[in-house]
PDB file of C-alpha atoms in Angstrom:
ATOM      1  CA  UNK A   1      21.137  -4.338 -20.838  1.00 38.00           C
ATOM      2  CA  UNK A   2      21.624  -6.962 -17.858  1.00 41.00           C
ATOM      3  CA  UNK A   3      24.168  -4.813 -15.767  1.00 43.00           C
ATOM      4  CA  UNK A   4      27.450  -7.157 -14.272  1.00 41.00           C
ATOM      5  CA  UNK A   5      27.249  -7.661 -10.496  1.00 41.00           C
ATOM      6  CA  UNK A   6      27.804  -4.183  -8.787  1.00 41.00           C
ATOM      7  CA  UNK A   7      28.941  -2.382 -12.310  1.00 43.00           C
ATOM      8  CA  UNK A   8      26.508   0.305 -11.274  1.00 42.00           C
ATOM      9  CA  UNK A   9      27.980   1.434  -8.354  1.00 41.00           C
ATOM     10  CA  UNK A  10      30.640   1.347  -5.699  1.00 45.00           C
ATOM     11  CA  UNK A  11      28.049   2.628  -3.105  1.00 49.00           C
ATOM     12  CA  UNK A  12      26.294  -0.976  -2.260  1.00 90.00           C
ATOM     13  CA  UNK A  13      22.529   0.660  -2.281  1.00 96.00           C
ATOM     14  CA  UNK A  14      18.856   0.067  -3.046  1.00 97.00           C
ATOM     15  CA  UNK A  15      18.098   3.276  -4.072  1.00 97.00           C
ATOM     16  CA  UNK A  16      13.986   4.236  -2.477  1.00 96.00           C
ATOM     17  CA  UNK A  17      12.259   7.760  -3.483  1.00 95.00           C
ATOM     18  CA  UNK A  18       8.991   8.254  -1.317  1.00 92.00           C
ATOM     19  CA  UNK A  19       6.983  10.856  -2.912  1.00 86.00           C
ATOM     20  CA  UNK A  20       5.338  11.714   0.302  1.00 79.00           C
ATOM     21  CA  UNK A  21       4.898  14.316   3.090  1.00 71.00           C
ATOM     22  CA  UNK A  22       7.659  13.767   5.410  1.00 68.00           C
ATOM     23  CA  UNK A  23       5.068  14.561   8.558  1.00 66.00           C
ATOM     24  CA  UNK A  24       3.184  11.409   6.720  1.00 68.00           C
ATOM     25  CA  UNK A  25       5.399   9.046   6.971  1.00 67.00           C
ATOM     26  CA  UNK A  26       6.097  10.052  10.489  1.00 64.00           C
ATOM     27  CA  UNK A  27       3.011   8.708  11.553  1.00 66.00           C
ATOM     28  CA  UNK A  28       2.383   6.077   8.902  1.00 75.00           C
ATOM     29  CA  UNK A  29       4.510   2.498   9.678  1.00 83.00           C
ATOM     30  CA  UNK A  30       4.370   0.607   6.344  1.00 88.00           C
ATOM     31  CA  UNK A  31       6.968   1.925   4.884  1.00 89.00           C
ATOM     32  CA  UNK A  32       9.333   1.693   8.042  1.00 90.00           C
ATOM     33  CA  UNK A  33       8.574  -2.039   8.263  1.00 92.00           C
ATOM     34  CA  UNK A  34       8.899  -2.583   4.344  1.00 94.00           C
ATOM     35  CA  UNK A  35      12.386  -0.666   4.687  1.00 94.00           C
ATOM     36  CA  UNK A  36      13.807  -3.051   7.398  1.00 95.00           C
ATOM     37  CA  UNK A  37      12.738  -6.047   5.351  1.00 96.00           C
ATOM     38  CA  UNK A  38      14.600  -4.347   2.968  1.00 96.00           C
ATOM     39  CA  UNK A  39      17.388  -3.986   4.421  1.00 96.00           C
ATOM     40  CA  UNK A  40      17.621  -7.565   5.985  1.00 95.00           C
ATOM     41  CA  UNK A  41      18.357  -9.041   2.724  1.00 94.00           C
ATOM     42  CA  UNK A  42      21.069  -6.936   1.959  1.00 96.00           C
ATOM     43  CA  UNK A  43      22.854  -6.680   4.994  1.00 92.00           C
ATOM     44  CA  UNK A  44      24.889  -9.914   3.561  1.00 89.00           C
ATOM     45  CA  UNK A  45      25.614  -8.143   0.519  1.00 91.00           C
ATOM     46  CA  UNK A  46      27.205  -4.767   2.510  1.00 92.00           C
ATOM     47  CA  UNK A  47      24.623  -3.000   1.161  1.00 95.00           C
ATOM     48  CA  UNK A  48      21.715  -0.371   2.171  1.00 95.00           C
ATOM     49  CA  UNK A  49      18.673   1.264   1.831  1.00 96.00           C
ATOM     50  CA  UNK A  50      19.266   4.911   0.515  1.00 96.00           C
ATOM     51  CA  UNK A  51      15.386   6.813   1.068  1.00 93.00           C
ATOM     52  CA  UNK A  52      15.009   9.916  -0.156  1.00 93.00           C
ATOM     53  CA  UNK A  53      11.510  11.727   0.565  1.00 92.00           C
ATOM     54  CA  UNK A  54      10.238  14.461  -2.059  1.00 93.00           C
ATOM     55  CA  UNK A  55       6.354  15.440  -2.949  1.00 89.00           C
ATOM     56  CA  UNK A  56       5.926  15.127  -6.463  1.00 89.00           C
ATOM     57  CA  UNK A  57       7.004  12.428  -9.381  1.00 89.00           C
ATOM     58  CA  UNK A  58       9.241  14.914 -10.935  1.00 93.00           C
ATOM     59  CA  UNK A  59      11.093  15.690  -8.265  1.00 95.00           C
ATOM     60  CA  UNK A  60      11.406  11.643  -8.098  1.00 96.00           C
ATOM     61  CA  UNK A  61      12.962  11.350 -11.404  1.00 96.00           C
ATOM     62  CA  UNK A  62      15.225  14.101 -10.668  1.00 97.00           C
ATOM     63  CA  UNK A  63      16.638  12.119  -7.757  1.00 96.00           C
ATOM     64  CA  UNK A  64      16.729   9.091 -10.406  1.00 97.00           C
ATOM     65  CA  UNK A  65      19.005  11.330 -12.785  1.00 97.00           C
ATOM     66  CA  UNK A  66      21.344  12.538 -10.041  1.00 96.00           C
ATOM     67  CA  UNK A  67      21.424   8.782  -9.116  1.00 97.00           C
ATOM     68  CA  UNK A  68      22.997   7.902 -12.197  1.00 96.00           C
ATOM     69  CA  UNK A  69      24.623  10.476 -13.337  1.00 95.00           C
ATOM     70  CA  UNK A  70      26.657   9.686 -10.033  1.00 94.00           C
ATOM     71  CA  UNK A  71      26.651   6.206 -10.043  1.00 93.00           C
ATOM     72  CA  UNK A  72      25.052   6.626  -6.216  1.00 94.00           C
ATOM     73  CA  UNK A  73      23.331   3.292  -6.301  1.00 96.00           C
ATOM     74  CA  UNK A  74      23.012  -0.315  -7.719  1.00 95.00           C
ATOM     75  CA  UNK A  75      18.909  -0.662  -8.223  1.00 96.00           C
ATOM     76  CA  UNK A  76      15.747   1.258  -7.332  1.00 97.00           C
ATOM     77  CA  UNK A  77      12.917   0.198  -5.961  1.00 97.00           C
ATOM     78  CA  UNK A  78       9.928   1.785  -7.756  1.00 97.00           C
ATOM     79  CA  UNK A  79       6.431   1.950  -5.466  1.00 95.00           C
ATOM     80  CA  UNK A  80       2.848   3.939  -5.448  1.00 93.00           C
ATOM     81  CA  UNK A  81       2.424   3.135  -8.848  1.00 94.00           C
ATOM     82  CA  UNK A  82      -0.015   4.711 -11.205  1.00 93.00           C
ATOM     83  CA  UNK A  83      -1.763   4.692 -14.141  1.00 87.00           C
ATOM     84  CA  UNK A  84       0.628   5.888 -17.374  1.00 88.00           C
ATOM     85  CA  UNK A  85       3.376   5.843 -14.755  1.00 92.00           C
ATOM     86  CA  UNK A  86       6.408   7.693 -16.745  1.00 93.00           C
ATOM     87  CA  UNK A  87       9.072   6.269 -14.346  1.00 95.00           C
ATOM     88  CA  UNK A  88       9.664   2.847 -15.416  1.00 93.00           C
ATOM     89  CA  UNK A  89      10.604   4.601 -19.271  1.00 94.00           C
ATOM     90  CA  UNK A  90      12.436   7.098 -17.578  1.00 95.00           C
ATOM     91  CA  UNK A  91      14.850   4.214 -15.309  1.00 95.00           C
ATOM     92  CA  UNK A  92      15.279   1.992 -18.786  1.00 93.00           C
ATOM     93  CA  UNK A  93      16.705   5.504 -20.577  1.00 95.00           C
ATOM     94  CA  UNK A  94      18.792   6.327 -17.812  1.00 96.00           C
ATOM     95  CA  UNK A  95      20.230   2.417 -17.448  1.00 94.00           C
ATOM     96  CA  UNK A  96      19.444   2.387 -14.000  1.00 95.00           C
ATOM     97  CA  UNK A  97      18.405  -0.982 -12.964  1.00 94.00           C
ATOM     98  CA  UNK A  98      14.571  -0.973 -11.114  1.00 95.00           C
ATOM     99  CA  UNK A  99      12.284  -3.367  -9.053  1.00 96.00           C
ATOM    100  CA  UNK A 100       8.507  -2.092  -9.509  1.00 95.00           C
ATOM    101  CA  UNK A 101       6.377  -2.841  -6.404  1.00 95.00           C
ATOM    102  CA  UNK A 102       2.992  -3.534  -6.602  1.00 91.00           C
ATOM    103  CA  UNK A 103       0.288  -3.383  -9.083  1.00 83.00           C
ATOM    104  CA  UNK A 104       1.469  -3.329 -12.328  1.00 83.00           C
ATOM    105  CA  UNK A 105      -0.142  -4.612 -15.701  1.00 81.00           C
ATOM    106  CA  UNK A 106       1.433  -6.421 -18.479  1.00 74.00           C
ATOM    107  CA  UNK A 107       5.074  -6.679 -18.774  1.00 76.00           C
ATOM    108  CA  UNK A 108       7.391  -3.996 -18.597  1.00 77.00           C
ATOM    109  CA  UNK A 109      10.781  -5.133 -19.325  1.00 80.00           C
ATOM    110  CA  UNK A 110      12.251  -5.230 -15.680  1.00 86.00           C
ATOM    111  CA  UNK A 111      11.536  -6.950 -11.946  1.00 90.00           C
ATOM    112  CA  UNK A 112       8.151  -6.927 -10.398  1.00 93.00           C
ATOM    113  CA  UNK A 113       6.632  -8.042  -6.834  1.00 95.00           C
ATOM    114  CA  UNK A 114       3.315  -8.138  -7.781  1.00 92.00           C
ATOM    115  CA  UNK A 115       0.463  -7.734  -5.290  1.00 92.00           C
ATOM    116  CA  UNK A 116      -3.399  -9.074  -5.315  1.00 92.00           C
ATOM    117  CA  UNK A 117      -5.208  -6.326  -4.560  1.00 92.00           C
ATOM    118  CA  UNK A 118      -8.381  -7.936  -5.270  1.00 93.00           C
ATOM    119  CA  UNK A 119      -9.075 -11.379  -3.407  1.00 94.00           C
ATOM    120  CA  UNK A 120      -8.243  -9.541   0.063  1.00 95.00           C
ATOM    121  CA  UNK A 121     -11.228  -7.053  -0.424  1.00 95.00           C
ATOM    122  CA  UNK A 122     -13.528  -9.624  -1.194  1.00 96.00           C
ATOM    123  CA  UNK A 123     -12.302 -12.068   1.773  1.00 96.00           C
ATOM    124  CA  UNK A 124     -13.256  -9.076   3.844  1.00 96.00           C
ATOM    125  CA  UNK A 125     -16.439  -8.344   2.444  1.00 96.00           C
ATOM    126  CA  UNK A 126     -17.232 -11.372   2.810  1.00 96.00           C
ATOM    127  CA  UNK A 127     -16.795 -11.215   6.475  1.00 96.00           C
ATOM    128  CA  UNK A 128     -18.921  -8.582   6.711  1.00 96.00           C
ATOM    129  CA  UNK A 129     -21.619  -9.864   5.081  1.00 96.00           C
ATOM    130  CA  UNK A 130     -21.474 -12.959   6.892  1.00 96.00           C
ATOM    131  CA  UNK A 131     -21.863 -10.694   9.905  1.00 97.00           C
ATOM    132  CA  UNK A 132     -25.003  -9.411   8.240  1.00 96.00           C
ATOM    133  CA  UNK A 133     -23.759  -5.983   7.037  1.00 96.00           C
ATOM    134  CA  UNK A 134     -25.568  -4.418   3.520  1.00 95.00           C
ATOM    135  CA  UNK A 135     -24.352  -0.903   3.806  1.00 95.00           C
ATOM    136  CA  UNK A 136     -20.606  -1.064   3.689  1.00 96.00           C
ATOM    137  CA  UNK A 137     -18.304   1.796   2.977  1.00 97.00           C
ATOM    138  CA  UNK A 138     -14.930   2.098   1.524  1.00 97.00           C
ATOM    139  CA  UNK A 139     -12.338   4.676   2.708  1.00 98.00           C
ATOM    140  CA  UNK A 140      -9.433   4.549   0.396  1.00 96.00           C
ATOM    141  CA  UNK A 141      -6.246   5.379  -0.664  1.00 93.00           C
ATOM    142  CA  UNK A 142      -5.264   8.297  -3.668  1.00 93.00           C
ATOM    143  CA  UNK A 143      -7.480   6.936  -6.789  1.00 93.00           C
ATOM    144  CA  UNK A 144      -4.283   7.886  -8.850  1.00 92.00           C
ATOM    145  CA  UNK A 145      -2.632   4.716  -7.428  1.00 94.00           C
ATOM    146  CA  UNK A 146      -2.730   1.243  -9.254  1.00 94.00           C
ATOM    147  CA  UNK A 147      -3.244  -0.612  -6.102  1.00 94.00           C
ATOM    148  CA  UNK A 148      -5.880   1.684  -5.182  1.00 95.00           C
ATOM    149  CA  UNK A 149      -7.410   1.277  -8.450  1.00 95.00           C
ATOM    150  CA  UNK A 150      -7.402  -2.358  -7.922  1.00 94.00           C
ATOM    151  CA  UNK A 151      -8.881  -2.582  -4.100  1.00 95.00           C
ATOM    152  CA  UNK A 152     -11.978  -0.155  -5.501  1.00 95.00           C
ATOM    153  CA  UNK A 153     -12.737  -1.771  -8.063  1.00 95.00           C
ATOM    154  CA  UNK A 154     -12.775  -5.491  -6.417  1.00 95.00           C
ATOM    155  CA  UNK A 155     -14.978  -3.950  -3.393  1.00 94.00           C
ATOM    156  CA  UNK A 156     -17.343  -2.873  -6.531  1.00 95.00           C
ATOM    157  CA  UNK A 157     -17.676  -6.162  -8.226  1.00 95.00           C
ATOM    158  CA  UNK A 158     -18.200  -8.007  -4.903  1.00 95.00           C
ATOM    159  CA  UNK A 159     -20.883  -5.627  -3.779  1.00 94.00           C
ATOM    160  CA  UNK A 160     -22.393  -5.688  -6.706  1.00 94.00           C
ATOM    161  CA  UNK A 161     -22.251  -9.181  -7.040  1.00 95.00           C
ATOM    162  CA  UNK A 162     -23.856  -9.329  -3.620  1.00 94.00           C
ATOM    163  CA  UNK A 163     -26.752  -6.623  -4.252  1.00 94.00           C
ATOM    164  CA  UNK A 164     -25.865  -4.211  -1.153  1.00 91.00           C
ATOM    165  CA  UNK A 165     -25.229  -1.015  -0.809  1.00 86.00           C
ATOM    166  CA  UNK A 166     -21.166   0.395  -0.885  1.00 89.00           C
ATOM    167  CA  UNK A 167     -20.203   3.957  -0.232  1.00 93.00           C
ATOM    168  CA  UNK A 168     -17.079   4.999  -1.407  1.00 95.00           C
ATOM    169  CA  UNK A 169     -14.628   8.206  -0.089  1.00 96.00           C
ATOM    170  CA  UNK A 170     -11.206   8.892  -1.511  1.00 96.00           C
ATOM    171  CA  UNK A 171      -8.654   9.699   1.514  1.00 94.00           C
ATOM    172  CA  UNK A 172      -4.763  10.214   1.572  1.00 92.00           C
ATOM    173  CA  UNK A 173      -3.536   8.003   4.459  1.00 92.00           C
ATOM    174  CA  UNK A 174      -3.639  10.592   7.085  1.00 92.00           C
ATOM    175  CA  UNK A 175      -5.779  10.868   9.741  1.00 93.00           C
ATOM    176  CA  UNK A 176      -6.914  13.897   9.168  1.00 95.00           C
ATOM    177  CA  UNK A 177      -8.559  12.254   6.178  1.00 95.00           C
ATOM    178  CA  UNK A 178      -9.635   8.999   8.143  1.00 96.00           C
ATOM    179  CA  UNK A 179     -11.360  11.056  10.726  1.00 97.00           C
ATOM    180  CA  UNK A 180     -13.502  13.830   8.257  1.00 97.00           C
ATOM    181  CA  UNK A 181     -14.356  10.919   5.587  1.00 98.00           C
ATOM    182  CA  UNK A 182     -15.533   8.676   8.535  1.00 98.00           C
ATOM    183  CA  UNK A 183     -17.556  11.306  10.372  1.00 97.00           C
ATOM    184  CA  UNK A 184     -18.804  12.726   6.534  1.00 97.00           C
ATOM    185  CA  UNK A 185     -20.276   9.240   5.859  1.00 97.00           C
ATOM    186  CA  UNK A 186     -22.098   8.859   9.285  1.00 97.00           C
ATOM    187  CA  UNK A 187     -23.526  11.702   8.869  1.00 96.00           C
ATOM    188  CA  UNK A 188     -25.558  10.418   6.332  1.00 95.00           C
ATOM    189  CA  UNK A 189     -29.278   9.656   6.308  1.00 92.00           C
ATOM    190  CA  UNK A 190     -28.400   5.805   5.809  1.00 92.00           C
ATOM    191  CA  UNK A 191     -25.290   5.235   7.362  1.00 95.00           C
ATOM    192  CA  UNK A 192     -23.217   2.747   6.797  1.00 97.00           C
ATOM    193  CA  UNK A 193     -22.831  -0.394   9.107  1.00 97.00           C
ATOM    194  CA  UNK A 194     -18.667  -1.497   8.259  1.00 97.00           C
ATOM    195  CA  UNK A 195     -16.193   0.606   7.052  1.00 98.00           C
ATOM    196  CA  UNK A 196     -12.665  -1.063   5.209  1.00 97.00           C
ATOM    197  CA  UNK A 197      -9.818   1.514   5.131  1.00 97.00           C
ATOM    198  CA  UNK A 198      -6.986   1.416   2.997  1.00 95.00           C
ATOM    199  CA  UNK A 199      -4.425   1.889   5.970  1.00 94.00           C
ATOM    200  CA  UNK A 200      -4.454   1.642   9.799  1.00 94.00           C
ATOM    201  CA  UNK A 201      -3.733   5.247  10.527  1.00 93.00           C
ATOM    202  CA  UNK A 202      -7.260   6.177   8.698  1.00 96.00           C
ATOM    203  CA  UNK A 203      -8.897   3.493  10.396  1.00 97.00           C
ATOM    204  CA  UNK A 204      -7.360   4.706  14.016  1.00 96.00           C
ATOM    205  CA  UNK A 205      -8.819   7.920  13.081  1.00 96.00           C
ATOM    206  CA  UNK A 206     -11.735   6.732  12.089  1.00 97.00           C
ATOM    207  CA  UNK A 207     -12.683   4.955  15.322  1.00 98.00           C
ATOM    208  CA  UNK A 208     -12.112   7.959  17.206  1.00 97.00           C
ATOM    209  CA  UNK A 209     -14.594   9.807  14.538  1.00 97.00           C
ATOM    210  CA  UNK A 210     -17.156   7.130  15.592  1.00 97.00           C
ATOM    211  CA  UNK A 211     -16.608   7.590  19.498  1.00 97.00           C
ATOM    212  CA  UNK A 212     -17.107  11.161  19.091  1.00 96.00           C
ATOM    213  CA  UNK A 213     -20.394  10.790  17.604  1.00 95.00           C
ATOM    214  CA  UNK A 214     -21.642   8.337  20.299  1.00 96.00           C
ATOM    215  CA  UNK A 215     -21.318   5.478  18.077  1.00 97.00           C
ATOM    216  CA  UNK A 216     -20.031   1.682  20.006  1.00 97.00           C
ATOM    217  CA  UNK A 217     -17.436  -0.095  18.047  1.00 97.00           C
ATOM    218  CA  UNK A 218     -18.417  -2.948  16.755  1.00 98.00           C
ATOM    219  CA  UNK A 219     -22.389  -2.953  18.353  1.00 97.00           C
ATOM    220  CA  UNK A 220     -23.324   0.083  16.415  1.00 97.00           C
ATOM    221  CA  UNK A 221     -20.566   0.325  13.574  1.00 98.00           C
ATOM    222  CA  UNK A 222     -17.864  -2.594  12.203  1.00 98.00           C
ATOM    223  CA  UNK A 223     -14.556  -1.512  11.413  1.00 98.00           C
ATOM    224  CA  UNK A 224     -11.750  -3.448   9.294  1.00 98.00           C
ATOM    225  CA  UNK A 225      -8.184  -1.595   8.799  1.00 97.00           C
ATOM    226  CA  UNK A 226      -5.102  -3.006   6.298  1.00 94.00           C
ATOM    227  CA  UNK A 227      -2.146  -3.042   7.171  1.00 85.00           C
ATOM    228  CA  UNK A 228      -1.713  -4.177  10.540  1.00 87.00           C
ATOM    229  CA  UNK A 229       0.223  -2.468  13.347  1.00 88.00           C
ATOM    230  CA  UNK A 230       0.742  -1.451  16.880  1.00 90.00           C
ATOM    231  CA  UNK A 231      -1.632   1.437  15.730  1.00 91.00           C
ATOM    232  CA  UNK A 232      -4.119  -1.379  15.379  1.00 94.00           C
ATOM    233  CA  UNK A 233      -3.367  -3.597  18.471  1.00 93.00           C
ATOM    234  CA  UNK A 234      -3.433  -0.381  21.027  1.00 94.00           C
ATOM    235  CA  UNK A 235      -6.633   0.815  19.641  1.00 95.00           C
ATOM    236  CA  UNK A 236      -9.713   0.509  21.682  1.00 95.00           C
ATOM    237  CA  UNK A 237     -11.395  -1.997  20.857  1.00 97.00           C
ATOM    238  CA  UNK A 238      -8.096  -3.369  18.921  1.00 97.00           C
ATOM    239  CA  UNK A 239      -8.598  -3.230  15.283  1.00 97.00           C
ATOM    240  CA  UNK A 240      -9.970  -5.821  12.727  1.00 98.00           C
ATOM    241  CA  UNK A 241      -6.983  -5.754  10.213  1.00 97.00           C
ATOM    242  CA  UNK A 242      -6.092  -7.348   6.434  1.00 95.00           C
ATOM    243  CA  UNK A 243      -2.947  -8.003   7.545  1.00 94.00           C
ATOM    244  CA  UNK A 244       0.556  -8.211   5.157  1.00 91.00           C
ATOM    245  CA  UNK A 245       3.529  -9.621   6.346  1.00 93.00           C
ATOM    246  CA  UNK A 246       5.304  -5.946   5.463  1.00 94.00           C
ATOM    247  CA  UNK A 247       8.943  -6.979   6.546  1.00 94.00           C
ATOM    248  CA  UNK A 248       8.895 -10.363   4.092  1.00 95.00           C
ATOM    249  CA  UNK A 249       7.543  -8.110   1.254  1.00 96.00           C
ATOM    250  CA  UNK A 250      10.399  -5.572   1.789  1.00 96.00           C
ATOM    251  CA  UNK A 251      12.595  -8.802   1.957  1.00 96.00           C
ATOM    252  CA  UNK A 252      11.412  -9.941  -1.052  1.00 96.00           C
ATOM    253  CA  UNK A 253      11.479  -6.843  -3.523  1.00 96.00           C
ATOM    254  CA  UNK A 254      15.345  -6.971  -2.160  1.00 96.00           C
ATOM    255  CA  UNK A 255      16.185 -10.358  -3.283  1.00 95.00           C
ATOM    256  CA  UNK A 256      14.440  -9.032  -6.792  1.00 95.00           C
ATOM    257  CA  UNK A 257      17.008  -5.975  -6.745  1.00 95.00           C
ATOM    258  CA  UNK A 258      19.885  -8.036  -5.703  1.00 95.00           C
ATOM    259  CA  UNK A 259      18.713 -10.616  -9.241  1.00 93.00           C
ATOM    260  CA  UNK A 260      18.957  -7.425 -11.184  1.00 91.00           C
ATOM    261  CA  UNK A 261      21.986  -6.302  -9.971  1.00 92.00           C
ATOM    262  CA  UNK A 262      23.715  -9.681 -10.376  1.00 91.00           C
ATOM    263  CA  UNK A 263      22.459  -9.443 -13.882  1.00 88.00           C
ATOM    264  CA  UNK A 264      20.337 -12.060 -13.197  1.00 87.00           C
ATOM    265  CA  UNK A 265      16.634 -12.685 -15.496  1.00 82.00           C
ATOM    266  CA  UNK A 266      14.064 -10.613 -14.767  1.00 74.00           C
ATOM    267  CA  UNK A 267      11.378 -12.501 -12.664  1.00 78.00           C
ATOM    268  CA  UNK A 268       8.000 -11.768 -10.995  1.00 80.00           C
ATOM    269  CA  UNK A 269       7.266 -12.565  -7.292  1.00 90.00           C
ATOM    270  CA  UNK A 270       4.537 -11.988  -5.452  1.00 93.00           C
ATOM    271  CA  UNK A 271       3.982 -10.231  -2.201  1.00 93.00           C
ATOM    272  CA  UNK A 272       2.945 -12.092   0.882  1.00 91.00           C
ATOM    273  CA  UNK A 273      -1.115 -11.863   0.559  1.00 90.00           C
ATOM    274  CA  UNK A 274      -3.185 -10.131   2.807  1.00 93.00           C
ATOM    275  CA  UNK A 275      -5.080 -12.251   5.519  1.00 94.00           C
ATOM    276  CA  UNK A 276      -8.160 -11.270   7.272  1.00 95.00           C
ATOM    277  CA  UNK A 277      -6.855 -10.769  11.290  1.00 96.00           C
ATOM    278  CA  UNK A 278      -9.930 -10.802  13.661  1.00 96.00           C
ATOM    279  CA  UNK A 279     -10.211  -8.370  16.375  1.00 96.00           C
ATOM    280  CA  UNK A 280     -12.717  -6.187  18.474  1.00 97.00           C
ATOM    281  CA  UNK A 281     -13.677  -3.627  16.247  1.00 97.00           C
ATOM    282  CA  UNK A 282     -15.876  -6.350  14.143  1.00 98.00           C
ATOM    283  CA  UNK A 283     -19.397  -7.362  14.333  1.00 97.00           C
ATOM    284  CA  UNK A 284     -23.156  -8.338  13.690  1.00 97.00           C
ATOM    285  CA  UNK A 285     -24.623  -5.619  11.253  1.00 96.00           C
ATOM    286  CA  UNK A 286     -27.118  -3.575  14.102  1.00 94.00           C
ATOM    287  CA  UNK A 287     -30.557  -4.054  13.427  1.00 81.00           C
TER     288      UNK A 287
END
C-alpha cells in the first residue's frame, strides 16, 4: 500500500535506528555527515531526522513498532544491512514506509540506494599493484554486513585474478580494532606491504600501530582508508582514502523517503561511487 502524502504521520520525520555503540559513533563521522545530507533535503518539507541508537536488531524493530503504533514518523531509513535481514518483512507488516541503504539483492518491494561495493576495491587494488605491492591485506568491517560481504569478496576475486597474496582480518570500526588487527598482521613472518580498511577511524589507528612498531608510512608500509574525513586529512602522513561524497548519499536516500511518502513508485538510486583520493600514506611496494 502506497501511503498518501504525510498520512503516516503528523510528526514530519525520517525515522533512523543505528544499532551501534553510542561511544562508536562518537568517534566515527559517516553517519554524522550522511545525517546532515539527510536532513538537507527535508528541511523544505518541515521535516527531520529522528536517530535513535540501540545495540541489537531487536531492539531496532522494537523502536519500528513503537514508531507505528504511534504514528511518530513518515519513512525509515533502513542501513547495515545483512544477510536474511528480517527488517524489511517486519516494516511491510507494520505499514511503515522504508528506504533500504546499501547493498541489497534482488527486489524487495520498497526504495533502495544501492551501493557498488565492488569496482571501488578493485580501483584500489589496482593502485597498489601498480605501485608494485603483492602482499596486500584487508581490514574490514562486521562480515555479517552485506556491504561488507560485497567489499571482501571483490578484494578476493581481484587478488586472485592478479596471483598475489591478500590477508584478510575482520574488525568493527573502532580503533581499538584498527590498531590490534594492524599490529596482529605485521607481526607476521611475511608481512604485508598495503593495507585497505573499511573506515578511516581503523585506518587512523592503524597508522599509529605501524609508527609504534618502527614502520615509515608509505616507504615501509602503504595505507588506503574509505571513507574520507578530517580523521584522514590531519593524519600524519594524511591518508590515502576511497572517498564517498557522504552528505549527497544522505541527500539522496531522503529524496527516496520523501517518493515514498508522497506515495510516489518505488525506484532505485544509486549512491555517489567511491573514488580513489591520493595522499601520503601511499607508495612503491619496499623491496
Amino acid at each position: 500500500m502506497n501511503p498518501t502524502p504525510r498520512a503516516r504521520a503528523g510528526q514530519g520525520a525520517l525515522g533512523l535506528v543505528l544499532a551501534s555503540s553510542t561511544r562508536l559513533l562518537g568517534v566515527e563521522p559517516f553517519f554524522m555527515e550522511f545525517i546532515a545530507g539527510m536532513e538537507e533535503s527535508l528541511v523544505a518539507r518541515d521535516m527531520s531526522v529522528l536517530l535513535h541508537v540501540v545495540t541489537t536488531h531487536d531492539e531496532e524493530i522494537a523502536a519500528y513498532r513503537r514508531w507505528a503504533e504511534g504514528r511518530l514518523v513518515d519513512a525509515v531509513a533502513v542501513v547495515n544491512l545483512t544477510e536474511d535481514d528480517r527488517r524489511p518483512e517486519v516494516l511491510r507488516e507494520l505499514g511503515l514506509p522504508a528506504v533500504l541503504v546499501g547493498t541489497w539483492p534482488g527486489d524487495p518491494g520498497m526504495p533502495v540506494v544501492r551501493t557498488d561495493d565492488g569496482k571501488p576495491v578493485r580501483d584500489a587494488l589496482t593502485r597498489l599493484m601498480e605501485l608494485g605491492h603483492r602482499r596486500i591485506a584487508r581490514v574490514g568491517g562486521p562480515r555479517s554486513l552485506l556491504h561488507t560481504r560485497a567489499r571482501l569478496r571483490a578484494q578476493e576475486e581481484a587478488c586472485t585474478e592478479a596471483g598475489i597474496e591478500l590477508l584478510v582480518a575482520d574488525g568493527d570500526y573502532s580503533a581499538e580494532a584498527g590498531e590490534r588487527l594492524t599490529a596482529e598482521l605485521l607481526r607476521r613472518d611475511r608481512r604485508p606491504t598495503a593495507i585497505l580498511y573499511d573506515n578511516d577511524v581503523m585506518a587512523v589507528a592503524g597508522l599509529s600501530a605501524a609508527k609504534e612498531r618502527g614502520l615509515a608510512v608509505p616507504g615501509d608500509l602503504s595505507l588506503i582508508a574509505w571513507d574520507d574525513s578530517t580523521l584522514c586529512r590531519l593524519a600524519s602522513p594524511p591518508l590515502t582514502t576511497m572517498t564517498v561524497d557522504v552528505h549527497r548519499y544522505g541527500a539522496l536516500v531522503a529524496q527516496a523517503a520523501l517518493d515514498r511518502i508522497d506515495g510516489r513508485p518505488a525506484q532505485d538510486r544509486w549512491s555517489p561511487a567511491a573514488h580513489f583520493v591520493p595522499r601520503g600514506s601511499t607508495g612503491p611496494a619496499p623491496e
